[in-house]
PDB file of C-alpha atoms and ligand atoms in Angstrom:
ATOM      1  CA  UNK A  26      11.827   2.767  11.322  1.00  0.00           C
ATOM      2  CA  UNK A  27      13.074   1.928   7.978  1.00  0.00           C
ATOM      3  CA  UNK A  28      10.294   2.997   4.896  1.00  0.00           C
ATOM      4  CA  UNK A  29       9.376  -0.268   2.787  1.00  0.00           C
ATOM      5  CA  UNK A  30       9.900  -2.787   5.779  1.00  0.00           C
ATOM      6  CA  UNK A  31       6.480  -4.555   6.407  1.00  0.00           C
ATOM      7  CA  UNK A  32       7.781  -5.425   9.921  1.00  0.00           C
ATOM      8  CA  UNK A  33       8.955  -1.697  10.671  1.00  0.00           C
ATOM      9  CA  UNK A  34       5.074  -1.099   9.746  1.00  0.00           C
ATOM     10  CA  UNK A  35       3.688  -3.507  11.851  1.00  0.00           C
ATOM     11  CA  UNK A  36       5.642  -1.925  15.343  1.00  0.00           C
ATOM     12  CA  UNK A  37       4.401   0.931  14.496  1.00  0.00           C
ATOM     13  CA  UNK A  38       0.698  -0.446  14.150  1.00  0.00           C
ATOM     14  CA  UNK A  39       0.721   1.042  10.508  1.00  0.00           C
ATOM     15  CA  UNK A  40      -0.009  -2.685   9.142  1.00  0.00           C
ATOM     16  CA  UNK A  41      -2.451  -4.825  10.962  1.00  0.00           C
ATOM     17  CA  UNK A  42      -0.832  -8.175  12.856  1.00  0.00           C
ATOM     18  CA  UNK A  43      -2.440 -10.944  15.130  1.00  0.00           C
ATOM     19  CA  UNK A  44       0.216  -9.639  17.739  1.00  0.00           C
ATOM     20  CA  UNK A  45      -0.010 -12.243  20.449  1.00  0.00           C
ATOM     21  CA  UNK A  46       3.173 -10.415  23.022  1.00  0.00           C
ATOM     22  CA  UNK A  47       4.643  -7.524  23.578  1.00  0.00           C
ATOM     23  CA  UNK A  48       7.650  -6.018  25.150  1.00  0.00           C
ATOM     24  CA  UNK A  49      10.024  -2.593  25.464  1.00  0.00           C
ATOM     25  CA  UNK A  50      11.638  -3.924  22.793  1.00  0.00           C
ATOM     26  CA  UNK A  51      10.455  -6.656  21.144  1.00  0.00           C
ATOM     27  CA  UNK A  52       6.668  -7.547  19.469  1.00  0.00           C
ATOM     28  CA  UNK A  53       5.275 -10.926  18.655  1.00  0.00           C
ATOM     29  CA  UNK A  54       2.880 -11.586  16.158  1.00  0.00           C
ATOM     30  CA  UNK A  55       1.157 -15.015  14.257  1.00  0.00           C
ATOM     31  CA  UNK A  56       2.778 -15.638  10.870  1.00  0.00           C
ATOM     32  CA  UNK A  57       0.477 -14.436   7.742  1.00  0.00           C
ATOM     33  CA  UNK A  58       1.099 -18.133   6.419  1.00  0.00           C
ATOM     34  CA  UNK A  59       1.338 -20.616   9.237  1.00  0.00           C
ATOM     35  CA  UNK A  60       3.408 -23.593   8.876  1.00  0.00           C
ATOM     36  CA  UNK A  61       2.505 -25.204  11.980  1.00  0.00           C
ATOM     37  CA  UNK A  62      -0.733 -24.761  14.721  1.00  0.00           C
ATOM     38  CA  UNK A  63       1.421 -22.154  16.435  1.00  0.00           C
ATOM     39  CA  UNK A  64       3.725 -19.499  13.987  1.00  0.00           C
ATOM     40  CA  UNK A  65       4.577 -16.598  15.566  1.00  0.00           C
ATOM     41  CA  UNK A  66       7.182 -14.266  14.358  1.00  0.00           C
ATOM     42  CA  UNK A  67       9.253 -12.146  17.058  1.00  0.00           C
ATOM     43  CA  UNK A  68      10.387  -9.564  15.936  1.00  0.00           C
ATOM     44  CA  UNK A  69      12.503  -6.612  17.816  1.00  0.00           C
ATOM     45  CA  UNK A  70      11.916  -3.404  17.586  1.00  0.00           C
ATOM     46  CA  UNK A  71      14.554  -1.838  16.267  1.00  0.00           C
ATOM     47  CA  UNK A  72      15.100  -2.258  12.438  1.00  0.00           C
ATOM     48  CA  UNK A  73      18.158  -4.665  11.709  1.00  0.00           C
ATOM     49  CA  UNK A  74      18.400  -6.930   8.764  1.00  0.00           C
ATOM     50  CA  UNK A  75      19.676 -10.037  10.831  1.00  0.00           C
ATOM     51  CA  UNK A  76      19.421 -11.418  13.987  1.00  0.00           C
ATOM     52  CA  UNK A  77      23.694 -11.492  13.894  1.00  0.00           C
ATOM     53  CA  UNK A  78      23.278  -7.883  13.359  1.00  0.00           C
ATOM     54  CA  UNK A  79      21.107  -7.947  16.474  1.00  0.00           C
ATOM     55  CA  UNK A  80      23.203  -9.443  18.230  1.00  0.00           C
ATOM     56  CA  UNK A  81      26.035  -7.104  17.172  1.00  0.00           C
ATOM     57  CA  UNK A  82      23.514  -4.020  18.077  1.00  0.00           C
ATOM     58  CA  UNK A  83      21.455  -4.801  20.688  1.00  0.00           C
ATOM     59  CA  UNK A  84      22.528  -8.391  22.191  1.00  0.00           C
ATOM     60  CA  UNK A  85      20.218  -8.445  24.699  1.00  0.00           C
ATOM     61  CA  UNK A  86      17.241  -7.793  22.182  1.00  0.00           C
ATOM     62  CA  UNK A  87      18.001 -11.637  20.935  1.00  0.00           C
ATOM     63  CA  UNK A  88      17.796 -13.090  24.211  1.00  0.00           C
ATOM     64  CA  UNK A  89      14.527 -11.258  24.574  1.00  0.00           C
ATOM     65  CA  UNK A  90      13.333 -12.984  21.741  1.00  0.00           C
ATOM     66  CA  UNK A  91      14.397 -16.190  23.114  1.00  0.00           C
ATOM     67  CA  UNK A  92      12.391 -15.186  26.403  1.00  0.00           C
ATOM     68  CA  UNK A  93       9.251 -14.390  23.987  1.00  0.00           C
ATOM     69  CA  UNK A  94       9.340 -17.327  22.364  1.00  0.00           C
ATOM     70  CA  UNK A  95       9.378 -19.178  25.420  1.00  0.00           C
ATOM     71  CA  UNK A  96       6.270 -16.994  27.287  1.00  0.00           C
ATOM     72  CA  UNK A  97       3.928 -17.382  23.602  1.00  0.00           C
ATOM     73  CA  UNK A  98       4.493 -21.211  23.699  1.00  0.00           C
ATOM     74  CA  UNK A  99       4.192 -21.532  27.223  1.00  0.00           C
ATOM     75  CA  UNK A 100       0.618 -19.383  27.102  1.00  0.00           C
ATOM     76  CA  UNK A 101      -0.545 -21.774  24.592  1.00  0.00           C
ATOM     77  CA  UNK A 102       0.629 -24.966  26.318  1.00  0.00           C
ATOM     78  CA  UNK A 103       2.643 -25.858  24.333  1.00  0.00           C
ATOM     79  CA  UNK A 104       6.818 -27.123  25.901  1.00  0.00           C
ATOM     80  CA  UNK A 105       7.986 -28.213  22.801  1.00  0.00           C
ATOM     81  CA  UNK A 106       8.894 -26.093  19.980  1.00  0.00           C
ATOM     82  CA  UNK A 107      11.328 -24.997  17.167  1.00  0.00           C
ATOM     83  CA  UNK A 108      13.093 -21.339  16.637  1.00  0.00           C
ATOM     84  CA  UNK A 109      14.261 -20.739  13.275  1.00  0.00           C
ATOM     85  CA  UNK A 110      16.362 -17.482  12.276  1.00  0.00           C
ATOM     86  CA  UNK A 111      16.564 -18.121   8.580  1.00  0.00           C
ATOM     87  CA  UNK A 112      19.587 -15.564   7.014  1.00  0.00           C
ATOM     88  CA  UNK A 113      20.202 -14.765   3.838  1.00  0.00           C
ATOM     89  CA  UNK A 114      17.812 -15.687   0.899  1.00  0.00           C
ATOM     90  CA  UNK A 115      19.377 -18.947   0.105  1.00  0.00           C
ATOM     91  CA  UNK A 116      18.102 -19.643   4.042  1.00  0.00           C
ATOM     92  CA  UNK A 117      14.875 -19.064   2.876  1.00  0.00           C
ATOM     93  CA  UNK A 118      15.285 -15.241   4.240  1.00  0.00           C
ATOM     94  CA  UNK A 119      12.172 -13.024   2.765  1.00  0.00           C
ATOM     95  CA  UNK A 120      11.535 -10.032   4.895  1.00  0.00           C
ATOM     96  CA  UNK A 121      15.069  -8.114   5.789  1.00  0.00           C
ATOM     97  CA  UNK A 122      14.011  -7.109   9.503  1.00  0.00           C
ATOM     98  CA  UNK A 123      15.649  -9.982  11.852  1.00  0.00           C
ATOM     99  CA  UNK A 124      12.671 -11.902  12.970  1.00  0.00           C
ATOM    100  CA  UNK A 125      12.367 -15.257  15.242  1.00  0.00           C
ATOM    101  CA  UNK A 126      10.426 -18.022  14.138  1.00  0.00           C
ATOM    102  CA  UNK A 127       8.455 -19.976  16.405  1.00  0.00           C
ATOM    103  CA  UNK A 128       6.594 -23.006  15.943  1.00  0.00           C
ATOM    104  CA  UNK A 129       4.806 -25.653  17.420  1.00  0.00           C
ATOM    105  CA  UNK A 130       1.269 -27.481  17.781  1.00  0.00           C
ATOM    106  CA  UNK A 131       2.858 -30.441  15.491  1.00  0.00           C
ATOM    107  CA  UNK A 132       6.167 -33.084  15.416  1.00  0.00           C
ATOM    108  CA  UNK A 133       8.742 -31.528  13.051  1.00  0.00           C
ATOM    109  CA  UNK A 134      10.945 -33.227  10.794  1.00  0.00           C
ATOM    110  CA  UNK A 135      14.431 -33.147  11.077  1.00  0.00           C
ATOM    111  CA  UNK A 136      16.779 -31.913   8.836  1.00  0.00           C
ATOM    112  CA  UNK A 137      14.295 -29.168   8.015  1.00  0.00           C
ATOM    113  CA  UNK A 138      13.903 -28.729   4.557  1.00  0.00           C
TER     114      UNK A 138
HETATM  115  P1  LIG B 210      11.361 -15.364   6.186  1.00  0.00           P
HETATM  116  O1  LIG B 210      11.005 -16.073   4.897  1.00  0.00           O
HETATM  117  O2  LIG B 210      11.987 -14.018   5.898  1.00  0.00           O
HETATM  118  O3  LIG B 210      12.190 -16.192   7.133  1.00  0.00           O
HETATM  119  O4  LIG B 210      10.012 -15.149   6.962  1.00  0.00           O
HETATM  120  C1  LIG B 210       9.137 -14.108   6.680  1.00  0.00           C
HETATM  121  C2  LIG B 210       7.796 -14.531   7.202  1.00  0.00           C
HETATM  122  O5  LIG B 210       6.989 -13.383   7.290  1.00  0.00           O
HETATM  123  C3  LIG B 210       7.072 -15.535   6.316  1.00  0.00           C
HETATM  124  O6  LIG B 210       6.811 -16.722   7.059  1.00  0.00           O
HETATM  125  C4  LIG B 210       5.797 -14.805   5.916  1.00  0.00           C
HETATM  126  O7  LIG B 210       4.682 -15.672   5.880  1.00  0.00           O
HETATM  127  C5  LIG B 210       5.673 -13.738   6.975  1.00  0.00           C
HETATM  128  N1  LIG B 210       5.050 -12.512   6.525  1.00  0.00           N
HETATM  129  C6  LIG B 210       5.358 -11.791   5.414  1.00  0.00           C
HETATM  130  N2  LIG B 210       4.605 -10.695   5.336  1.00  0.00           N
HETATM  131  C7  LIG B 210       3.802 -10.704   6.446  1.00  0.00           C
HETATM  132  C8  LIG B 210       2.810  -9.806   6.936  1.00  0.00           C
HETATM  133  O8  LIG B 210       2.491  -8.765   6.352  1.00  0.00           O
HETATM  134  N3  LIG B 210       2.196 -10.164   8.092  1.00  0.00           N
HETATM  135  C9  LIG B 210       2.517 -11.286   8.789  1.00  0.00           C
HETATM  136  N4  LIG B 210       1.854 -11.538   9.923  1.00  0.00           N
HETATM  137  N5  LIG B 210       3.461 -12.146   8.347  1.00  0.00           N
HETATM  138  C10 LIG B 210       4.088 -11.861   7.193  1.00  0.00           C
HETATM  139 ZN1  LIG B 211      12.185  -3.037   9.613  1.00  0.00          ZN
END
């Protein structure tokens, strides 16, 4: 756990999340801002600031993510959906602890913005 990461806070249930998954190593939980019907972040455990330094760390941890994404949009019914990993601030990166987007609920433009 890393002090001054909002997502380390929220594993450790120090911040309060809408967390809609769980797993050994990874936690799911609805966006504070949504930008479609269904925004979940998933997030792993373990405090990196990327998800390539993830997948340098813990490789298996990303696919997990992957699998979470899959089992939250599934749940809700939905089989269409987009994962976003933005990286780097010029990405649109805010929060420094590798997280997965995941939305759907609506059609989405592409390119993305
Ligand atoms: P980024 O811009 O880094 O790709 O995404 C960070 C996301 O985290 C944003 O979509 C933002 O709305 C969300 N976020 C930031 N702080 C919190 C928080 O305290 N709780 C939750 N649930 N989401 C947050
Ligand atoms: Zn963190």
């Amino acid at each position: 756990m890393v002090a001054d990461c909002i997502f380390c806070s929220i594993v450790a249930g120090e911040i309060p999340a809408d967390v809609v998954a769980t797993t050994e190593t990874a936690v799911a939980f609805r966006d504070l801002h949504p930008q479609a019907p269904l925004h979940v972040l998933v997030i792993p455990r373990t405090h990196v600031a990327n998800a390539a330094e993830l997948a340098d760390r813990e490789p298996e941890t990303v696919a997990e993510l992957v699998r979470v994404a899959r089992q939250v949009t599934g749940d809700a019914g939905h089989d269409s959906y987009r994962m976003v990993l933005n990286t780097g601030e010029e990405a649109g990166q805010s929060v420094f602890h590798a997280h997965l987007h995941v939305l759907a609920g609506r059609v989405q433009a592409w390119p993305p913005g």
